[in-house]
Amino acid sequence: MSDWQKLNVAERRRQSPRVAVSTVAFALRPPAHARVHAKDEEQGLWLPLVRRVRAPFKDAWALPGGPTAWNQTLTQTAHATLVAATRIEPSYLEQLYSFGSVERSADAERLVTIAYWAQYSARDAAGATAAAGEDTNVAWFRADALPDLAFDHGEIIATALTRLRSRTAYAAVAHRFLDPEFTLAQLREVHEIILGHPLDPANFRRQMLASKTLEETGHSLAGVKHRPAKTYRYRPEED
Amino acid sequence: MSDWQKLNVAERRRQSPRVAVSTVAFALRPPAHARVHAKDEEQGLWLPLVRRVRAPFKDAWALPGGPTAWNQTLTQTAHATLVAATRIEPSYLEQLYSFGSVERSADAERLVTIAYWAQYSARDAAGATAAAGEDTNVAWFRADALPDLAFDHGEIIATALTRLRSRTAYAAVAHRFLDPEFTLAQLREVHEIILGHPLDPANFRRQMLASKTLEETGHSLAGVKHRPAKTYRYRPEED
DNA sequence: TCAATAGTGTCTATAAGACATTATTTT
DNA sequence: AAAATAATGTCTTATAGACACTATTGA
């Protein structure tokens, strides 16, 4: 029993709210060995959830996360709790928004959630150890087929999806889902998955190359039954 | 003496961090009756600060704010603490970012600050009561001439300025600094103050009118020694 | 040769930016 | 008439989107 639960209502009202960090971590595919909750494994937006083992919302699915640690920054806490749940290192992590809904029950514990969003690259996910799959309380879901969620985690995921889509329009987000070397068709497919609609290959190519953030690797992807595509790597704009 | 201060170090480490809300509240001019800390009163970006009356950072200037209340949302707390400090109702309020820097001293209290940013319109500031000026611990400063600040409030203000500028580029932010009816020259001047550089009057006019968010009032601003300008009001896009 | 995808070229519509020109008011 | 700013017009350049066309591979 936690310290919190020993307090009466009046005491709880004087307390500072509990502060938790939660992370919405997107990947294009569930990692190897992962437990998945979806019928097909097509590309799409996937994210890991953790089954709660205690009240409130016992047995419901929730975002990976946990309470703030006294000696860690918020970002460090987000990172540590995400890696603890999935055993995989994300390639990107950024703060999303803070949620502090008021629970109407006088008995309820006041909770402030500082939400983060993260991205896993194909390489991150491929390197997952079999050990990660052993935790039956962690599973991967498609973002368009989520279970009922604990707390306001449904709202948090919706906010993360909106942020991911708006960022994709102007920032270099998509390449982080891929390997360091990728073709323009692969990059376009990521954009299409995130945005939810098809893009013109010719125009997409021209826009990406005009941004000056892609660099030819000199390699190409042979073995396909058509003209092989050149591969590129992402190179941040330097001025 | 607060409950917190009675705890020893080990106990503090088990505690949840304190959660405070702070607000960066921009206005084009300091309100009537306000105490100001700047030599001239030209238009610019101004914001209210509160002098701390207790440790830590006793006597330093800080953003208006306060601890989260058990029965209020974060936004409600931001609003209430801002109005308590300035006695003026803001025309806009939105969450900015959460800051959770780790104080390196083992003795230090861990603090998470959920920052908001707000806007005051000319009308908001004009309606300020004389009573607000009586509080000697509240004063208005120009954003480009700030004093030393408590906590990480300098970083918070810098983040708010960046957000304000990027929002101005694509969202209808500027009109909230003005009265409900305004001329295109006034609106342009606000953009210039926020962005920090001059804009072409002709092109600015065409872009604003093309956005379909401005509506003619039918009035114009006479009394000037040149052709009087038509006034407009902001009308959110409906589809 | 055909199928399939990589990659290029071209046309149109739209918008930004620079800047000239006309319009309307007070002094 | 002069000064000052409002409001409009025009030209250039850049970019998005639609879509036709060429290039290169394996079967």
Coordinates of C-alpha atoms (C1' of nucleotides) in Angstrom, one line a residue:
Chain A
M1 CA 0.0 0.0 0.0
S2 CA 1.4 3.3 -1.0
D3 CA 1.9 6.3 1.2
W4 CA -0.8 8.0 -0.8
Q5 CA -3.4 5.5 0.1
K6 CA -2.9 6.0 3.8
L7 CA -4.0 9.6 3.6
N8 CA -7.6 10.8 4.1
V9 CA -9.4 13.0 1.7
A10 CA -8.5 16.3 3.3
E11 CA -4.8 15.4 3.4
R12 CA -4.9 14.3 -0.3
R13 CA -6.2 17.7 -1.3
R14 CA -3.2 19.4 0.2
Q15 CA -0.8 17.1 -1.6
S16 CA 0.8 17.9 -4.9
P17 CA -0.6 15.7 -7.7
R18 CA 1.2 12.6 -8.7
V19 CA 3.3 13.3 -11.8
A20 CA 3.6 10.5 -14.4
V21 CA 5.3 10.4 -17.7
S22 CA 3.8 8.4 -20.6
T23 CA 5.0 7.8 -24.1
V24 CA 3.3 7.1 -27.4
A25 CA 6.0 5.2 -29.4
F26 CA 5.3 4.7 -33.1
A27 CA 6.8 2.1 -35.3
L28 CA 6.0 0.9 -38.9
R29 CA 5.9 -2.7 -37.8
P30 CA 5.9 -4.5 -34.5
P31 CA 9.4 -5.6 -33.6
A32 CA 10.5 -9.2 -33.9
H33 CA 9.4 -11.5 -31.1
A34 CA 6.7 -9.0 -30.0
R35 CA 3.3 -10.0 -29.0
V36 CA 0.9 -8.4 -31.4
H37 CA -2.8 -7.6 -31.1
A38 CA -3.9 -7.4 -34.7
K39 CA -4.7 -9.9 -37.4
D40 CA -2.4 -8.9 -40.2
E41 CA 1.1 -7.5 -40.1
E42 CA 0.9 -5.0 -42.9
Q43 CA 2.8 -1.8 -42.5
G44 CA 0.9 0.8 -40.5
L45 CA 1.4 2.7 -37.4
W46 CA 2.0 0.4 -34.4
L47 CA 2.6 1.3 -30.8
P48 CA 3.3 -0.7 -27.6
L49 CA 0.9 -0.8 -24.7
V50 CA 1.3 -2.2 -21.2
R51 CA -1.4 -4.1 -19.3
R52 CA -2.0 -2.6 -15.9
V53 CA -1.6 -4.9 -13.0
R54 CA -3.1 -2.8 -10.3
A55 CA -6.0 -0.4 -9.7
P56 CA -7.2 1.9 -11.0
F57 CA -7.9 0.5 -14.5
K58 CA -6.6 -2.9 -13.5
D59 CA -6.2 -5.2 -16.5
A60 CA -6.8 -2.3 -19.0
W61 CA -4.1 -1.3 -21.5
A62 CA -2.1 1.8 -20.9
L63 CA 0.8 3.7 -22.4
P64 CA 4.3 2.8 -21.2
G65 CA 5.4 5.2 -18.5
G66 CA 5.7 5.7 -14.8
P67 CA 6.2 8.2 -12.1
T68 CA 8.8 10.9 -12.2
A69 CA 12.0 9.9 -10.5
W70 CA 13.5 12.5 -8.1
N71 CA 16.9 12.5 -9.9
Q72 CA 15.9 12.3 -13.6
T73 CA 14.7 14.8 -16.0
L74 CA 11.3 14.3 -17.6
T75 CA 12.9 13.2 -20.8
Q76 CA 15.1 10.7 -19.0
T77 CA 12.1 9.3 -17.3
A78 CA 10.2 8.9 -20.5
H79 CA 13.2 7.2 -22.1
A80 CA 13.8 4.9 -19.2
T81 CA 10.2 3.8 -18.8
L82 CA 9.8 3.2 -22.5
V83 CA 13.0 1.1 -22.8
A84 CA 11.9 -0.8 -19.6
A85 CA 8.7 -1.8 -21.3
T86 CA 9.9 -2.6 -24.8
R87 CA 13.6 -3.3 -24.4
I88 CA 14.2 -1.3 -27.5
E89 CA 16.0 2.0 -27.9
P90 CA 13.9 4.6 -29.8
S91 CA 15.5 6.7 -32.5
Y92 CA 13.6 9.8 -31.5
L93 CA 11.8 11.1 -28.4
E94 CA 10.1 14.5 -27.9
Q95 CA 7.7 16.0 -25.4
L96 CA 4.1 16.1 -26.6
Y97 CA 1.7 17.7 -24.1
S98 CA 0.8 17.7 -20.5
F99 CA -2.6 16.3 -19.4
G100 CA -4.1 17.2 -16.0
S101 CA -7.7 16.2 -16.1
V102 CA -9.5 16.5 -12.8
E103 CA -11.0 13.3 -11.5
R104 CA -14.4 14.1 -10.3
S105 CA -14.5 11.6 -7.4
A106 CA -13.3 13.2 -4.2
D107 CA -11.5 10.0 -3.5
A108 CA -9.6 10.0 -6.8
E109 CA -5.9 10.6 -6.8
R110 CA -5.0 13.7 -8.8
L111 CA -2.8 12.8 -11.7
V112 CA -0.8 15.0 -14.1
T113 CA 0.6 13.1 -17.1
I114 CA 3.4 14.6 -19.1
A115 CA 3.1 12.8 -22.5
Y116 CA 6.0 12.2 -24.9
W117 CA 6.0 10.7 -28.4
A118 CA 8.7 8.5 -29.8
Q119 CA 9.7 6.8 -33.1
Y120 CA 11.3 3.4 -33.6
S121 CA 13.3 2.8 -36.8
A122 CA 13.2 -0.4 -38.7
R123 CA 16.7 -1.2 -37.3
D124 CA 15.6 -0.5 -33.7
A125 CA 12.8 -2.9 -34.0
A126 CA 14.8 -5.6 -35.8
G127 CA 17.4 -5.7 -33.0
A128 CA 14.8 -6.5 -30.4
T129 CA 15.8 -9.4 -28.2
A130 CA 13.6 -12.4 -27.7
A131 CA 13.5 -11.5 -24.0
A132 CA 11.3 -8.6 -24.8
G133 CA 8.6 -10.9 -26.1
E134 CA 8.4 -12.8 -22.8
D135 CA 6.7 -10.0 -20.9
T136 CA 3.0 -10.9 -21.4
N137 CA 1.9 -7.6 -20.2
V138 CA 3.4 -5.7 -23.1
A139 CA 1.9 -6.0 -26.6
W140 CA 1.9 -4.0 -29.8
F141 CA -1.3 -2.6 -31.4
R142 CA -2.1 -0.9 -34.7
A143 CA -3.0 2.7 -34.1
D144 CA -6.2 2.2 -36.0
A145 CA -7.3 -0.8 -33.9
L146 CA -6.7 0.1 -30.2
P147 CA -8.3 -1.6 -27.2
D148 CA -10.0 0.3 -24.4
L149 CA -7.4 2.4 -22.7
A150 CA -6.7 3.4 -19.1
F151 CA -6.9 7.0 -17.9
D152 CA -7.1 9.5 -20.7
H153 CA -4.5 7.6 -22.8
G154 CA -6.9 7.4 -25.8
E155 CA -6.9 11.2 -25.9
I156 CA -3.1 11.2 -25.6
I157 CA -2.7 8.9 -28.5
A158 CA -5.0 11.0 -30.6
T159 CA -2.9 14.1 -29.8
A160 CA 0.2 12.2 -30.7
L161 CA -1.2 11.1 -34.1
T162 CA -2.2 14.7 -34.9
R163 CA 1.3 15.9 -34.0
L164 CA 3.0 13.2 -36.1
R165 CA 0.9 14.1 -39.1
S166 CA 1.5 17.8 -38.8
R167 CA 5.2 17.4 -38.3
T168 CA 5.5 15.1 -41.3
A169 CA 4.2 17.9 -43.5
Y170 CA 7.2 20.1 -42.8
A171 CA 9.9 18.3 -40.8
A172 CA 12.1 15.4 -41.4
V173 CA 10.1 12.8 -39.5
A174 CA 9.6 9.9 -41.9
H175 CA 13.2 8.9 -42.4
R176 CA 13.4 7.9 -38.7
F177 CA 11.1 5.0 -39.3
L178 CA 13.4 3.6 -41.8
D179 CA 17.0 2.2 -42.0
P180 CA 19.8 4.7 -42.5
E181 CA 19.7 4.0 -46.3
F182 CA 16.3 4.0 -48.0
T183 CA 14.8 4.6 -51.4
L184 CA 12.5 7.4 -52.3
A185 CA 9.6 4.9 -52.7
Q186 CA 10.2 3.7 -49.2
L187 CA 10.2 7.2 -47.9
R188 CA 7.0 8.0 -49.8
E189 CA 5.3 4.9 -48.5
V190 CA 6.0 6.1 -44.9
H191 CA 4.5 9.5 -45.7
E192 CA 1.4 7.8 -47.2
I193 CA 1.0 5.6 -44.1
I194 CA 1.2 8.6 -41.8
L195 CA -0.9 10.9 -43.8
G196 CA -3.4 8.3 -44.8
H197 CA -3.5 9.1 -48.5
P198 CA -1.5 8.4 -51.7
L199 CA 1.1 10.8 -53.0
D200 CA 2.3 11.4 -56.5
P201 CA 5.7 9.6 -56.9
A202 CA 7.1 12.2 -59.3
N203 CA 6.1 15.3 -57.2
F204 CA 7.2 13.6 -54.0
R205 CA 10.6 12.9 -55.5
R206 CA 11.1 16.5 -56.6
Q207 CA 10.0 17.9 -53.3
M208 CA 12.3 15.7 -51.2
L209 CA 15.3 16.4 -53.4
A210 CA 14.6 20.1 -53.5
S211 CA 14.7 20.1 -49.7
K212 CA 18.5 19.4 -49.9
T213 CA 18.2 17.0 -46.9
L214 CA 18.8 13.8 -48.9
E215 CA 22.2 12.6 -50.0
E216 CA 22.8 9.8 -52.5
T217 CA 24.6 6.8 -51.1
G218 CA 25.8 5.5 -54.5
H219 CA 24.1 2.2 -53.9
S220 CA 20.9 0.9 -55.3
L221 CA 18.5 -1.8 -54.4
A222 CA 18.8 -4.7 -56.9
G223 CA 17.0 -8.0 -56.9
V224 CA 13.6 -6.6 -57.8
K225 CA 12.0 -7.4 -61.1
H226 CA 12.2 -3.8 -62.3
R227 CA 14.7 -1.0 -62.5
P228 CA 16.5 -0.8 -59.2
A229 CA 16.1 2.3 -57.1
K230 CA 19.0 4.5 -55.8
T231 CA 19.2 4.7 -52.1
Y232 CA 19.6 7.9 -50.1
R233 CA 20.6 8.8 -46.6
Y234 CA 19.2 11.7 -44.5
R235 CA 21.6 14.6 -44.0
P236 CA 20.4 17.4 -41.8
E237 CA 20.6 20.8 -43.3
E238 CA 23.7 22.7 -42.3
D239 CA 24.1 26.4 -42.9
Chain B
M1 CA 6.8 26.3 7.3
S2 CA 5.4 24.0 4.6
D3 CA 4.9 20.3 5.0
W4 CA 7.6 19.8 2.5
Q5 CA 10.3 21.5 4.6
K6 CA 9.6 19.2 7.5
L7 CA 10.8 16.1 5.5
N8 CA 14.3 14.8 5.4
V9 CA 16.2 14.1 2.3
A10 CA 15.2 10.4 2.0
E11 CA 11.6 11.3 2.4
R12 CA 11.7 14.0 -0.2
R13 CA 13.1 11.5 -2.7
R14 CA 10.0 9.4 -2.3
Q15 CA 7.7 12.4 -2.8
S16 CA 6.1 13.3 -6.1
P17 CA 7.6 16.6 -7.4
R18 CA 5.8 19.8 -6.7
V19 CA 3.8 20.8 -9.7
A20 CA 3.4 24.5 -10.6
V21 CA 1.8 26.3 -13.4
S22 CA 3.4 29.5 -14.8
T23 CA 2.2 31.8 -17.6
V24 CA 4.0 34.0 -20.1
A25 CA 1.4 36.7 -20.8
F26 CA 2.1 39.0 -23.7
A27 CA 0.6 42.4 -24.4
L28 CA 1.5 45.2 -26.8
R29 CA 1.6 47.8 -24.1
P30 CA 1.6 47.7 -20.3
P31 CA -2.0 48.2 -18.9
A32 CA -3.1 51.5 -17.5
H33 CA -2.0 52.0 -13.8
A34 CA 0.6 49.2 -14.1
R35 CA 4.1 49.5 -12.7
V36 CA 6.5 49.4 -15.6
H37 CA 10.2 48.6 -15.7
A38 CA 11.3 50.3 -18.9
K39 CA 12.1 53.8 -19.9
D40 CA 9.9 54.2 -22.9
E41 CA 6.4 53.0 -23.5
E42 CA 6.7 52.3 -27.1
Q43 CA 4.8 49.4 -28.5
G44 CA 6.6 46.2 -28.1
L45 CA 6.1 42.9 -26.4
W46 CA 5.4 43.4 -22.7
L47 CA 4.8 40.8 -20.0
P48 CA 4.0 40.8 -16.3
L49 CA 6.4 39.4 -13.6
V50 CA 5.9 38.9 -9.9
R51 CA 8.6 39.5 -7.3
R52 CA 9.1 36.5 -5.1
V53 CA 8.6 37.1 -1.4
R54 CA 10.1 33.8 -0.2
A55 CA 13.0 31.5 -0.8
P56 CA 14.2 30.1 -3.1
F57 CA 15.0 33.1 -5.4
K58 CA 13.6 35.5 -2.8
D59 CA 13.3 39.0 -4.3
A60 CA 13.9 37.8 -7.8
W61 CA 11.3 38.3 -10.5
A62 CA 9.3 35.3 -11.7
L63 CA 6.4 34.4 -14.0
P64 CA 2.9 34.6 -12.5
G65 CA 1.7 31.2 -11.4
G66 CA 1.3 28.9 -8.5
P67 CA 0.9 25.3 -7.4
T68 CA -1.8 23.1 -9.0
A69 CA -5.0 23.1 -7.1
W70 CA -6.6 19.7 -6.4
N71 CA -9.9 20.6 -7.9
Q72 CA -8.8 22.6 -11.0
T73 CA -7.6 21.7 -14.4
L74 CA -4.1 22.9 -15.3
T75 CA -5.7 25.5 -17.6
Q76 CA -8.0 26.8 -14.9
T77 CA -5.0 27.1 -12.5
A78 CA -3.0 29.0 -15.1
H79 CA -5.9 31.3 -15.7
A80 CA -6.7 31.9 -12.0
T81 CA -3.1 32.6 -11.0
L82 CA -2.6 35.0 -13.9
V83 CA -5.7 37.0 -13.1
A84 CA -4.8 37.0 -9.4
A85 CA -1.5 38.7 -10.3
T86 CA -2.6 41.1 -13.0
R87 CA -6.3 41.6 -12.3
I88 CA -6.9 41.4 -16.0
E89 CA -8.6 38.8 -18.0
P90 CA -6.5 37.5 -20.9
S91 CA -8.1 37.1 -24.4
Y92 CA -6.2 33.9 -25.0
L93 CA -4.5 31.1 -23.1
E94 CA -2.8 28.0 -24.3
Q95 CA -0.4 25.4 -22.9
L96 CA 3.2 25.9 -23.9
Y97 CA 5.6 23.2 -22.6
S98 CA 6.5 21.4 -19.4
F99 CA 9.8 22.0 -17.7
G100 CA 11.2 19.5 -15.2
S101 CA 14.8 20.4 -14.7
V102 CA 16.6 18.5 -12.0
E103 CA 18.0 20.6 -9.2
R104 CA 21.4 19.2 -8.5
S105 CA 21.4 19.9 -4.8
A106 CA 20.1 16.9 -2.9
D107 CA 18.4 19.3 -0.7
A108 CA 16.5 21.0 -3.4
E109 CA 12.9 20.5 -3.9
R110 CA 12.1 18.9 -7.2
L111 CA 9.8 21.1 -9.3
V112 CA 7.8 20.5 -12.5
T113 CA 6.5 23.6 -14.2
I114 CA 3.8 23.4 -16.7
A115 CA 4.1 26.6 -18.7
Y116 CA 1.3 28.4 -20.5
W117 CA 1.3 31.4 -22.8
A118 CA -1.4 34.1 -23.0
Q119 CA -2.3 37.2 -24.9
Y120 CA -3.9 40.4 -23.6
S121 CA -5.8 42.6 -26.1
A122 CA -5.7 46.4 -26.1
R123 CA -9.2 46.3 -24.6
D124 CA -8.2 43.9 -21.8
A125 CA -5.3 46.1 -20.7
A126 CA -7.3 49.3 -21.0
G127 CA -10.0 48.0 -18.6
A128 CA -7.4 47.4 -15.9
T129 CA -8.4 48.8 -12.5
A130 CA -6.2 51.1 -10.5
A131 CA -6.2 48.5 -7.8
A132 CA -4.0 46.3 -9.9
G133 CA -1.3 49.0 -9.8
E134 CA -1.2 48.9 -6.0
D135 CA 0.5 45.6 -5.8
T136 CA 4.2 46.6 -5.7
N137 CA 5.2 43.0 -6.3
V138 CA 3.8 42.9 -9.8
A139 CA 5.4 44.9 -12.7
W140 CA 5.5 44.8 -16.4
F141 CA 8.7 44.4 -18.5
R142 CA 9.6 44.6 -22.1
A143 CA 10.4 41.1 -23.5
D144 CA 13.7 42.5 -24.8
A145 CA 14.7 44.0 -21.4
L146 CA 14.0 41.4 -18.8
P147 CA 15.6 41.3 -15.3
D148 CA 17.3 38.3 -13.8
L149 CA 14.6 35.6 -13.4
A150 CA 13.9 33.0 -10.8
F151 CA 14.1 29.2 -11.6
D152 CA 14.3 28.5 -15.3
H153 CA 11.8 31.2 -16.2
G154 CA 14.2 32.8 -18.6
E155 CA 14.2 29.7 -20.7
I156 CA 10.4 29.5 -20.5
I157 CA 10.0 33.0 -21.8
A158 CA 12.4 32.3 -24.7
T159 CA 10.3 29.2 -25.6
A160 CA 7.1 31.3 -25.5
L161 CA 8.6 33.9 -27.8
T162 CA 9.6 31.3 -30.3
R163 CA 6.1 29.8 -30.1
L164 CA 4.5 33.2 -30.6
R165 CA 6.6 33.9 -33.6
S166 CA 6.0 30.6 -35.3
R167 CA 2.3 30.7 -34.7
T168 CA 2.1 34.2 -36.1
A169 CA 3.3 32.9 -39.4
Y170 CA 0.3 30.6 -40.0
A171 CA -2.3 31.2 -37.4
A172 CA -4.5 34.1 -36.5
V173 CA -2.6 35.3 -33.4
A174 CA -2.0 39.0 -34.1
H175 CA -5.6 40.2 -34.0
R176 CA -5.9 39.1 -30.3
F177 CA -3.6 41.9 -29.3
L178 CA -5.9 44.5 -30.8
D179 CA -9.4 45.8 -30.3
P180 CA -12.2 43.9 -32.0
E181 CA -12.1 46.4 -34.9
F182 CA -8.7 47.2 -36.4
T183 CA -7.1 48.5 -39.6
L184 CA -4.8 46.5 -41.7
A185 CA -2.0 48.9 -40.8
Q186 CA -2.5 48.1 -37.1
L187 CA -2.6 44.4 -37.8
R188 CA 0.6 44.7 -39.9
E189 CA 2.3 46.6 -37.1
V190 CA 1.6 43.8 -34.7
H191 CA 3.1 41.3 -37.1
E192 CA 6.2 43.5 -37.4
I193 CA 6.6 43.8 -33.7
I194 CA 6.3 40.0 -33.2
L195 CA 8.5 39.0 -36.1
G196 CA 11.0 41.8 -35.6
H197 CA 11.2 43.0 -39.2
P198 CA 9.1 45.2 -41.6
L199 CA 6.6 43.8 -44.0
D200 CA 5.4 45.1 -47.3
P201 CA 2.0 46.8 -46.8
A202 CA 0.6 45.9 -50.2
N203 CA 1.6 42.2 -50.0
F204 CA 0.5 42.0 -46.3
R205 CA -2.9 43.4 -47.2
R206 CA -3.4 40.9 -50.1
Q207 CA -2.4 37.9 -48.0
M208 CA -4.6 38.8 -45.1
L209 CA -7.6 39.4 -47.3
A210 CA -6.9 36.2 -49.2
S211 CA -7.1 34.2 -46.0
K212 CA -10.9 35.0 -45.8
T213 CA -10.6 35.6 -42.0
L214 CA -11.2 39.3 -42.1
E215 CA -14.5 41.0 -42.5
E216 CA -15.1 44.6 -43.3
T217 CA -17.0 46.5 -40.5
G218 CA -18.1 49.3 -42.8
H219 CA -16.4 51.8 -40.5
S220 CA -13.2 53.7 -41.1
L221 CA -10.8 55.5 -38.9
A222 CA -11.1 59.2 -39.6
G223 CA -9.2 62.1 -38.0
V224 CA -5.9 61.3 -39.4
K225 CA -4.1 63.7 -41.8
H226 CA -4.4 61.3 -44.8
R227 CA -6.9 58.9 -46.3
P228 CA -8.8 57.1 -43.5
A229 CA -8.4 53.3 -43.4
K230 CA -11.3 50.9 -43.4
T231 CA -11.6 48.7 -40.3
Y232 CA -12.0 45.0 -40.2
R233 CA -12.9 42.4 -37.6
Y234 CA -11.6 38.9 -37.3
R235 CA -14.0 36.2 -38.3
P236 CA -12.8 32.6 -37.8
E237 CA -13.0 30.4 -40.9
E238 CA -16.2 28.3 -41.0
D239 CA -16.6 25.5 -43.5
Chain C
dT1 C1' 8.9 -8.2 -75.7
dC2 C1' 6.2 -7.3 -71.6
dA3 C1' 5.4 -5.8 -67.0
dA4 C1' 6.7 -3.0 -63.4
dT5 C1' 8.8 0.6 -61.1
dA6 C1' 12.5 4.4 -61.4
dG7 C1' 13.1 8.7 -62.8
dT8 C1' 12.4 13.1 -66.0
dG9 C1' 9.8 16.7 -68.4
dT10 C1' 6.1 19.8 -69.0
dC11 C1' 2.0 22.4 -68.3
dT12 C1' -1.1 25.0 -65.2
dA13 C1' -2.6 27.3 -61.1
dT14 C1' -1.4 29.6 -57.1
dA15 C1' 1.2 32.4 -54.1
dA16 C1' 5.1 35.4 -52.5
dG17 C1' 7.8 39.3 -53.0
dA18 C1' 9.3 43.7 -55.2
dC19 C1' 7.7 47.8 -56.6
dA20 C1' 4.9 51.2 -59.4
dT21 C1' 0.6 53.6 -59.5
dT22 C1' -3.8 55.5 -58.2
dA23 C1' -7.1 57.2 -54.4
dT24 C1' -8.5 60.0 -50.5
dT25 C1' -7.9 62.6 -46.7
dT26 C1' -5.9 66.9 -43.8
dT27 C1' -3.1 71.0 -43.8
Chain D
dA1 C1' -1.0 72.0 -54.0
dA2 C1' 1.6 69.1 -50.8
dA3 C1' 2.1 65.5 -47.6
dA4 C1' 0.8 61.2 -46.0
dT5 C1' -1.0 56.8 -46.0
dA6 C1' -4.8 53.7 -48.1
dA7 C1' -5.6 50.7 -51.7
dT8 C1' -4.8 48.5 -56.2
dG9 C1' -2.1 46.8 -60.2
dT10 C1' 1.7 44.4 -62.4
dC11 C1' 5.7 41.8 -63.0
dT12 C1' 8.9 38.0 -61.7
dT13 C1' 10.0 33.9 -59.5
dA14 C1' 9.0 29.7 -57.0
dT15 C1' 6.4 25.9 -56.0
dA16 C1' 2.5 22.3 -55.9
dG17 C1' -0.1 19.2 -58.4
dA18 C1' -1.6 16.6 -62.5
dC19 C1' 0.0 13.8 -65.8
dA20 C1' 2.7 12.4 -70.0
dC21 C1' 6.9 10.3 -71.2
dT22 C1' 11.5 7.9 -71.0
dA23 C1' 14.8 4.5 -68.6
dT24 C1' 16.2 0.2 -66.7
dT25 C1' 15.6 -4.0 -64.8
dG26 C1' 13.8 -9.3 -64.5
dA27 C1' 10.8 -12.7 -66.4

